[in-house]
PDB file of C-alpha atoms in Angstrom:
ATOM      1  CA  UNK A  75      -0.106  19.614   5.624  1.00 70.00           C
ATOM      2  CA  UNK A  76      -2.953  17.247   6.371  1.00 80.00           C
ATOM      3  CA  UNK A  77      -2.774  15.817   2.828  1.00 92.00           C
ATOM      4  CA  UNK A  78      -6.035  14.200   1.734  1.00 95.00           C
ATOM      5  CA  UNK A  79      -8.724  13.921   4.399  1.00 95.00           C
ATOM      6  CA  UNK A  80     -11.987  11.993   4.224  1.00 96.00           C
ATOM      7  CA  UNK A  81     -15.081  11.965   6.394  1.00 96.00           C
ATOM      8  CA  UNK A  82     -16.620   9.913   7.794  1.00 96.00           C
ATOM      9  CA  UNK A  83     -14.278   6.989   8.463  1.00 94.00           C
ATOM     10  CA  UNK A  84     -17.134   4.525   8.912  1.00 95.00           C
ATOM     11  CA  UNK A  85     -20.802   4.590   7.964  1.00 96.00           C
ATOM     12  CA  UNK A  86     -23.673   2.144   8.060  1.00 97.00           C
ATOM     13  CA  UNK A  87     -26.712   2.869   5.910  1.00 96.00           C
ATOM     14  CA  UNK A  88     -29.983   1.146   5.220  1.00 97.00           C
ATOM     15  CA  UNK A  89     -30.973   0.395   1.647  1.00 97.00           C
ATOM     16  CA  UNK A  90     -32.474   3.486   0.060  1.00 97.00           C
ATOM     17  CA  UNK A  91     -30.828   6.003   2.366  1.00 97.00           C
ATOM     18  CA  UNK A  92     -28.653   8.739   0.956  1.00 96.00           C
ATOM     19  CA  UNK A  93     -25.358  10.145   2.116  1.00 96.00           C
ATOM     20  CA  UNK A  94     -22.413  12.246   1.010  1.00 97.00           C
ATOM     21  CA  UNK A  95     -18.778  11.293   1.457  1.00 97.00           C
ATOM     22  CA  UNK A  96     -16.521  14.281   1.905  1.00 97.00           C
ATOM     23  CA  UNK A  97     -12.978  14.684   0.659  1.00 97.00           C
ATOM     24  CA  UNK A  98     -10.590  17.589   0.929  1.00 97.00           C
ATOM     25  CA  UNK A  99      -6.947  18.167   0.025  1.00 96.00           C
ATOM     26  CA  UNK A 100      -4.630  20.954   1.058  1.00 95.00           C
ATOM     27  CA  UNK A 101      -1.887  20.381  -1.501  1.00 94.00           C
ATOM     28  CA  UNK A 102      -3.290  22.705  -4.174  1.00 93.00           C
ATOM     29  CA  UNK A 103      -3.767  19.834  -6.613  1.00 93.00           C
ATOM     30  CA  UNK A 104      -6.035  20.311  -9.590  1.00 92.00           C
ATOM     31  CA  UNK A 105      -7.160  16.729 -10.170  1.00 94.00           C
ATOM     32  CA  UNK A 106      -9.083  14.613  -7.703  1.00 96.00           C
ATOM     33  CA  UNK A 107     -10.505  11.081  -7.831  1.00 97.00           C
ATOM     34  CA  UNK A 108     -12.979   8.765  -6.153  1.00 97.00           C
ATOM     35  CA  UNK A 109     -12.264   5.017  -6.098  1.00 97.00           C
ATOM     36  CA  UNK A 110     -13.954   2.069  -4.514  1.00 96.00           C
ATOM     37  CA  UNK A 111     -12.016  -0.907  -3.223  1.00 92.00           C
ATOM     38  CA  UNK A 112     -13.614  -4.338  -3.147  1.00 91.00           C
ATOM     39  CA  UNK A 113     -12.044  -7.695  -2.298  1.00 84.00           C
ATOM     40  CA  UNK A 114     -10.462  -9.282  -5.351  1.00 81.00           C
ATOM     41  CA  UNK A 115     -11.264  -6.235  -7.490  1.00 84.00           C
ATOM     42  CA  UNK A 116      -8.556  -3.780  -6.578  1.00 84.00           C
ATOM     43  CA  UNK A 117      -9.380  -0.092  -6.934  1.00 91.00           C
ATOM     44  CA  UNK A 118     -11.957   0.960  -9.464  1.00 93.00           C
ATOM     45  CA  UNK A 119     -12.460   4.558 -10.529  1.00 94.00           C
ATOM     46  CA  UNK A 120     -15.914   5.972  -9.868  1.00 96.00           C
ATOM     47  CA  UNK A 121     -15.478   9.610 -10.926  1.00 96.00           C
ATOM     48  CA  UNK A 122     -12.673  12.041 -11.337  1.00 94.00           C
ATOM     49  CA  UNK A 123     -12.287  15.775 -11.634  1.00 95.00           C
ATOM     50  CA  UNK A 124      -9.476  17.115 -13.756  1.00 91.00           C
ATOM     51  CA  UNK A 125      -9.941  20.617 -12.416  1.00 91.00           C
ATOM     52  CA  UNK A 126     -12.364  22.777 -10.475  1.00 91.00           C
ATOM     53  CA  UNK A 127     -15.717  22.813 -12.244  1.00 89.00           C
ATOM     54  CA  UNK A 128     -15.196  19.631 -14.257  1.00 93.00           C
ATOM     55  CA  UNK A 129     -16.093  16.027 -13.523  1.00 95.00           C
ATOM     56  CA  UNK A 130     -15.989  12.852 -15.590  1.00 94.00           C
ATOM     57  CA  UNK A 131     -17.238   9.314 -15.191  1.00 95.00           C
ATOM     58  CA  UNK A 132     -14.863   6.518 -14.462  1.00 92.00           C
ATOM     59  CA  UNK A 133     -15.290   2.772 -14.708  1.00 91.00           C
ATOM     60  CA  UNK A 134     -18.174   2.345 -12.217  1.00 95.00           C
ATOM     61  CA  UNK A 135     -20.210   5.590 -11.956  1.00 97.00           C
ATOM     62  CA  UNK A 136     -23.725   4.152 -11.720  1.00 96.00           C
ATOM     63  CA  UNK A 137     -25.484   5.009  -8.470  1.00 96.00           C
ATOM     64  CA  UNK A 138     -23.138   7.890  -7.642  1.00 97.00           C
ATOM     65  CA  UNK A 139     -22.907  11.613  -8.180  1.00 97.00           C
ATOM     66  CA  UNK A 140     -20.046  13.963  -7.459  1.00 97.00           C
ATOM     67  CA  UNK A 141     -19.499  17.640  -6.822  1.00 96.00           C
ATOM     68  CA  UNK A 142     -16.264  19.528  -7.158  1.00 96.00           C
ATOM     69  CA  UNK A 143     -17.159  22.281  -4.759  1.00 85.00           C
ATOM     70  CA  UNK A 144     -13.898  24.152  -5.136  1.00 94.00           C
ATOM     71  CA  UNK A 145     -10.277  23.300  -5.720  1.00 95.00           C
ATOM     72  CA  UNK A 146      -9.928  21.685  -2.287  1.00 96.00           C
ATOM     73  CA  UNK A 147     -13.116  19.636  -2.015  1.00 97.00           C
ATOM     74  CA  UNK A 148     -14.582  16.758  -4.019  1.00 97.00           C
ATOM     75  CA  UNK A 149     -17.651  15.016  -2.602  1.00 97.00           C
ATOM     76  CA  UNK A 150     -19.291  11.731  -3.555  1.00 98.00           C
ATOM     77  CA  UNK A 151     -23.025  11.269  -3.113  1.00 97.00           C
ATOM     78  CA  UNK A 152     -25.067   8.091  -2.946  1.00 96.00           C
ATOM     79  CA  UNK A 153     -28.667   9.101  -3.634  1.00 94.00           C
ATOM     80  CA  UNK A 154     -30.262   5.747  -2.840  1.00 96.00           C
ATOM     81  CA  UNK A 155     -27.808   3.324  -1.292  1.00 96.00           C
ATOM     82  CA  UNK A 156     -27.820  -0.337  -2.303  1.00 97.00           C
ATOM     83  CA  UNK A 157     -26.060  -3.323  -0.696  1.00 97.00           C
ATOM     84  CA  UNK A 158     -23.839  -3.529  -3.812  1.00 96.00           C
ATOM     85  CA  UNK A 159     -22.341  -0.208  -2.754  1.00 97.00           C
ATOM     86  CA  UNK A 160     -20.890  -1.719   0.394  1.00 97.00           C
ATOM     87  CA  UNK A 161     -17.210  -0.993  -0.077  1.00 97.00           C
ATOM     88  CA  UNK A 162     -14.238   1.038   1.045  1.00 95.00           C
ATOM     89  CA  UNK A 163     -14.116   4.409  -0.709  1.00 97.00           C
ATOM     90  CA  UNK A 164     -10.879   6.261  -1.326  1.00 96.00           C
ATOM     91  CA  UNK A 165     -10.386   9.804  -2.446  1.00 97.00           C
ATOM     92  CA  UNK A 166      -7.133  10.793  -4.129  1.00 96.00           C
ATOM     93  CA  UNK A 167      -5.531  13.894  -5.556  1.00 96.00           C
ATOM     94  CA  UNK A 168      -2.906  14.187  -8.259  1.00 93.00           C
ATOM     95  CA  UNK A 169       0.412  15.934  -7.974  1.00 89.00           C
ATOM     96  CA  UNK A 170       1.785  16.932 -11.338  1.00 84.00           C
ATOM     97  CA  UNK A 171       5.545  16.754 -11.425  1.00 77.00           C
ATOM     98  CA  UNK A 172       8.017  18.259 -13.807  1.00 72.00           C
ATOM     99  CA  UNK A 173       9.276  14.750 -14.411  1.00 70.00           C
ATOM    100  CA  UNK A 174       7.689  12.141 -16.639  1.00 67.00           C
ATOM    101  CA  UNK A 175       5.104  10.949 -14.149  1.00 73.00           C
ATOM    102  CA  UNK A 176       2.360  12.241 -11.878  1.00 84.00           C
ATOM    103  CA  UNK A 177       1.799  10.985  -8.345  1.00 88.00           C
ATOM    104  CA  UNK A 178      -1.487  10.231  -6.616  1.00 92.00           C
ATOM    105  CA  UNK A 179      -2.004  10.875  -2.905  1.00 93.00           C
ATOM    106  CA  UNK A 180      -4.726   8.947  -1.127  1.00 94.00           C
ATOM    107  CA  UNK A 181      -6.963   9.635   1.820  1.00 95.00           C
ATOM    108  CA  UNK A 182      -7.441   7.089   4.629  1.00 93.00           C
ATOM    109  CA  UNK A 183     -10.727   5.790   3.215  1.00 94.00           C
ATOM    110  CA  UNK A 184     -14.378   5.537   4.235  1.00 96.00           C
ATOM    111  CA  UNK A 185     -15.715   2.099   5.074  1.00 95.00           C
ATOM    112  CA  UNK A 186     -19.382   2.003   4.034  1.00 97.00           C
ATOM    113  CA  UNK A 187     -21.822  -0.793   4.801  1.00 97.00           C
ATOM    114  CA  UNK A 188     -25.290  -0.820   3.263  1.00 97.00           C
ATOM    115  CA  UNK A 189     -27.746  -3.158   4.947  1.00 96.00           C
TER     116      UNK A 189
ATOM    117  CA  UNK B   6      -7.182  -0.836 -23.253  1.00 85.00           C
ATOM    118  CA  UNK B   7      -5.102  -0.511 -20.122  1.00 89.00           C
ATOM    119  CA  UNK B   8      -5.078  -3.132 -17.405  1.00 92.00           C
ATOM    120  CA  UNK B   9      -2.890  -4.641 -14.695  1.00 94.00           C
ATOM    121  CA  UNK B  10      -2.756  -8.293 -13.699  1.00 94.00           C
ATOM    122  CA  UNK B  11      -1.260  -9.046 -10.352  1.00 92.00           C
ATOM    123  CA  UNK B  12      -0.223 -12.197  -8.545  1.00 81.00           C
ATOM    124  CA  UNK B  13      -2.974 -13.573  -6.357  1.00 79.00           C
ATOM    125  CA  UNK B  14      -2.441 -13.700  -2.645  1.00 82.00           C
ATOM    126  CA  UNK B  15      -2.339 -13.943   0.199  1.00 93.00           C
ATOM    127  CA  UNK B  16       1.388 -14.456   0.620  1.00 95.00           C
ATOM    128  CA  UNK B  17       2.876 -15.523   3.935  1.00 97.00           C
ATOM    129  CA  UNK B  18       6.635 -15.437   4.466  1.00 97.00           C
ATOM    130  CA  UNK B  19       9.012 -15.822   7.335  1.00 97.00           C
ATOM    131  CA  UNK B  20      11.120 -12.850   8.332  1.00 97.00           C
ATOM    132  CA  UNK B  21      14.244 -12.442   6.165  1.00 96.00           C
ATOM    133  CA  UNK B  22      12.756 -14.460   3.297  1.00 97.00           C
ATOM    134  CA  UNK B  23      12.939 -13.289  -0.312  1.00 97.00           C
ATOM    135  CA  UNK B  24       9.822 -11.690  -1.737  1.00 97.00           C
ATOM    136  CA  UNK B  25       8.550 -11.606  -5.311  1.00 97.00           C
ATOM    137  CA  UNK B  26       5.125 -10.326  -6.299  1.00 97.00           C
ATOM    138  CA  UNK B  27       4.402 -10.659 -10.001  1.00 96.00           C
ATOM    139  CA  UNK B  28       2.756  -7.938 -12.037  1.00 97.00           C
ATOM    140  CA  UNK B  29       2.078  -7.763 -15.754  1.00 97.00           C
ATOM    141  CA  UNK B  30       0.337  -5.044 -17.676  1.00 96.00           C
ATOM    142  CA  UNK B  31      -1.428  -4.238 -20.904  1.00 95.00           C
ATOM    143  CA  UNK B  32      -1.203  -0.689 -22.139  1.00 92.00           C
ATOM    144  CA  UNK B  33      -1.198   1.459 -25.203  1.00 86.00           C
ATOM    145  CA  UNK B  34       1.717   3.754 -25.662  1.00 85.00           C
ATOM    146  CA  UNK B  35       4.230   4.341 -22.899  1.00 85.00           C
ATOM    147  CA  UNK B  36       2.723   4.091 -19.434  1.00 91.00           C
ATOM    148  CA  UNK B  37       4.415   4.783 -16.132  1.00 92.00           C
ATOM    149  CA  UNK B  38       4.396   1.931 -13.642  1.00 95.00           C
ATOM    150  CA  UNK B  39       3.964   2.035  -9.879  1.00 95.00           C
ATOM    151  CA  UNK B  40       3.847  -0.076  -6.770  1.00 97.00           C
ATOM    152  CA  UNK B  41       1.653   1.205  -3.957  1.00 96.00           C
ATOM    153  CA  UNK B  42       1.499  -0.167  -0.407  1.00 96.00           C
ATOM    154  CA  UNK B  43      -1.515  -0.122   1.889  1.00 93.00           C
ATOM    155  CA  UNK B  44      -1.002  -0.684   5.598  1.00 93.00           C
ATOM    156  CA  UNK B  45      -3.985  -1.820   7.683  1.00 88.00           C
ATOM    157  CA  UNK B  46      -6.595   0.894   8.062  1.00 84.00           C
ATOM    158  CA  UNK B  47      -4.762   3.350   5.839  1.00 87.00           C
ATOM    159  CA  UNK B  48      -4.883   4.663   2.301  1.00 89.00           C
ATOM    160  CA  UNK B  49      -2.450   3.718  -0.428  1.00 92.00           C
ATOM    161  CA  UNK B  50       1.068   5.138  -0.406  1.00 93.00           C
ATOM    162  CA  UNK B  51       3.455   5.241  -3.315  1.00 94.00           C
ATOM    163  CA  UNK B  52       6.249   2.718  -2.773  1.00 97.00           C
ATOM    164  CA  UNK B  53       8.209   3.041  -6.002  1.00 96.00           C
ATOM    165  CA  UNK B  54       7.836   3.974  -9.641  1.00 94.00           C
ATOM    166  CA  UNK B  55       9.429   3.594 -13.078  1.00 94.00           C
ATOM    167  CA  UNK B  56       8.638   5.775 -16.040  1.00 90.00           C
ATOM    168  CA  UNK B  57      10.320   4.103 -19.002  1.00 89.00           C
ATOM    169  CA  UNK B  58      11.593   0.759 -20.201  1.00 91.00           C
ATOM    170  CA  UNK B  59      14.503  -0.703 -18.209  1.00 94.00           C
ATOM    171  CA  UNK B  60      14.071   1.816 -15.404  1.00 93.00           C
ATOM    172  CA  UNK B  61      14.454   0.313 -11.937  1.00 96.00           C
ATOM    173  CA  UNK B  62      12.386   1.801  -9.162  1.00 95.00           C
ATOM    174  CA  UNK B  63      13.559   1.267  -5.608  1.00 96.00           C
ATOM    175  CA  UNK B  64      12.591   2.291  -2.092  1.00 96.00           C
ATOM    176  CA  UNK B  65      12.933   0.816   1.413  1.00 95.00           C
ATOM    177  CA  UNK B  66      14.744  -2.242   0.043  1.00 97.00           C
ATOM    178  CA  UNK B  67      12.036  -2.965  -2.537  1.00 98.00           C
ATOM    179  CA  UNK B  68      12.857  -2.982  -6.245  1.00 98.00           C
ATOM    180  CA  UNK B  69      11.002  -3.385  -9.522  1.00 98.00           C
ATOM    181  CA  UNK B  70      12.236  -3.135 -13.107  1.00 97.00           C
ATOM    182  CA  UNK B  71      10.104  -1.904 -16.008  1.00 96.00           C
ATOM    183  CA  UNK B  72      10.343  -4.687 -18.592  1.00 96.00           C
ATOM    184  CA  UNK B  73       8.706  -3.666 -21.837  1.00 93.00           C
ATOM    185  CA  UNK B  74       9.546  -6.890 -23.668  1.00 94.00           C
ATOM    186  CA  UNK B  75       7.673  -8.976 -21.118  1.00 95.00           C
ATOM    187  CA  UNK B  76       5.244  -6.196 -20.063  1.00 95.00           C
ATOM    188  CA  UNK B  77       6.121  -6.852 -16.454  1.00 97.00           C
ATOM    189  CA  UNK B  78       6.964  -4.921 -13.294  1.00 97.00           C
ATOM    190  CA  UNK B  79       7.632  -7.527 -10.606  1.00 97.00           C
ATOM    191  CA  UNK B  80       8.199  -6.360  -7.035  1.00 97.00           C
ATOM    192  CA  UNK B  81      11.136  -7.872  -5.120  1.00 98.00           C
ATOM    193  CA  UNK B  82      12.753  -7.558  -1.734  1.00 98.00           C
ATOM    194  CA  UNK B  83      15.732  -9.544  -0.583  1.00 96.00           C
ATOM    195  CA  UNK B  84      14.848  -9.826   3.093  1.00 96.00           C
ATOM    196  CA  UNK B  85      11.361  -9.016   4.338  1.00 97.00           C
ATOM    197  CA  UNK B  86      10.534  -7.755   7.815  1.00 97.00           C
ATOM    198  CA  UNK B  87       7.406  -8.043   9.921  1.00 96.00           C
ATOM    199  CA  UNK B  88       6.803  -4.347   9.282  1.00 95.00           C
ATOM    200  CA  UNK B  89       6.438  -5.093   5.542  1.00 97.00           C
ATOM    201  CA  UNK B  90       3.122  -6.820   6.198  1.00 97.00           C
ATOM    202  CA  UNK B  91       0.637  -4.926   4.043  1.00 96.00           C
ATOM    203  CA  UNK B  92      -1.297  -5.084   0.786  1.00 94.00           C
ATOM    204  CA  UNK B  93       0.712  -4.249  -2.338  1.00 96.00           C
ATOM    205  CA  UNK B  94      -0.861  -2.852  -5.497  1.00 95.00           C
ATOM    206  CA  UNK B  95       0.684  -2.683  -8.922  1.00 96.00           C
ATOM    207  CA  UNK B  96      -0.577   0.211 -11.040  1.00 95.00           C
ATOM    208  CA  UNK B  97       0.008   2.025 -14.273  1.00 93.00           C
ATOM    209  CA  UNK B  98      -0.806   5.494 -15.467  1.00 92.00           C
ATOM    210  CA  UNK B  99      -1.573   6.230 -19.072  1.00 86.00           C
ATOM    211  CA  UNK B 100       0.508   8.543 -21.212  1.00 82.00           C
ATOM    212  CA  UNK B 101      -1.462  11.569 -20.070  1.00 81.00           C
ATOM    213  CA  UNK B 102      -0.508  10.754 -16.490  1.00 81.00           C
ATOM    214  CA  UNK B 103      -4.073  11.478 -15.442  1.00 83.00           C
ATOM    215  CA  UNK B 104      -5.654   8.019 -15.402  1.00 88.00           C
ATOM    216  CA  UNK B 105      -4.489   5.198 -13.180  1.00 91.00           C
ATOM    217  CA  UNK B 106      -5.253   1.483 -13.402  1.00 93.00           C
ATOM    218  CA  UNK B 107      -4.722  -0.796 -10.425  1.00 93.00           C
ATOM    219  CA  UNK B 108      -4.203  -4.492  -9.961  1.00 93.00           C
ATOM    220  CA  UNK B 109      -6.250  -6.442  -7.465  1.00 92.00           C
ATOM    221  CA  UNK B 110      -3.675  -6.196  -4.688  1.00 93.00           C
ATOM    222  CA  UNK B 111      -1.558  -8.857  -2.979  1.00 94.00           C
ATOM    223  CA  UNK B 112      -1.730  -9.272   0.770  1.00 94.00           C
ATOM    224  CA  UNK B 113       1.630 -10.005   2.392  1.00 96.00           C
ATOM    225  CA  UNK B 114       2.023 -11.288   5.929  1.00 97.00           C
ATOM    226  CA  UNK B 115       5.510 -11.674   7.383  1.00 97.00           C
ATOM    227  CA  UNK B 116       5.817 -13.849  10.457  1.00 97.00           C
ATOM    228  CA  UNK B 117       8.688 -13.632  12.941  1.00 95.00           C
TER     229      UNK B 117
END
């Protein structure tokens, strides 16, 4: 199992450019998430997808769009990048357990710089 | 609403020192509580968890107890190693188990 994979690992964009961050998981999880990590801010939820075909906004969705292409893949798109979107982006999937908690699994992250 | 407040860092300790990282939370209902660890250049990994009041989560020598009366989930380790150098995140999930809320992270550096 590769777990949660993300591409690319690093990206530099100019203001106004667009790009798509890719995420895939091979654990057959229904729910997937996109977070951004900024210094002193922890992880903030951008969007999540409870299941294939559904997406919902999180805490900081402005400037982003998502697509849940199928059960495995959940992509994040920046239509017109801004310097404020410089961040490290993490994708995660959710394992539902038969116990009283669910566990998130994270990808290695994409470090994005917008000039 | 739900939120997590975590001890500010960075924290620097000598090897074999005692570690405490404070975490308090605000939540409605009965959340589950987690500590995640992030090693340099990697994603977050679950370190330990507790799902109800007075539960103690433990893993790799780390422990944390779910204290409902003080709404706290402090991380402790009796003797840290250089390999424990990482960023530690306190988190909670709501009662649905679908939404997670993270603290700001505490960077730990252990020096030989």
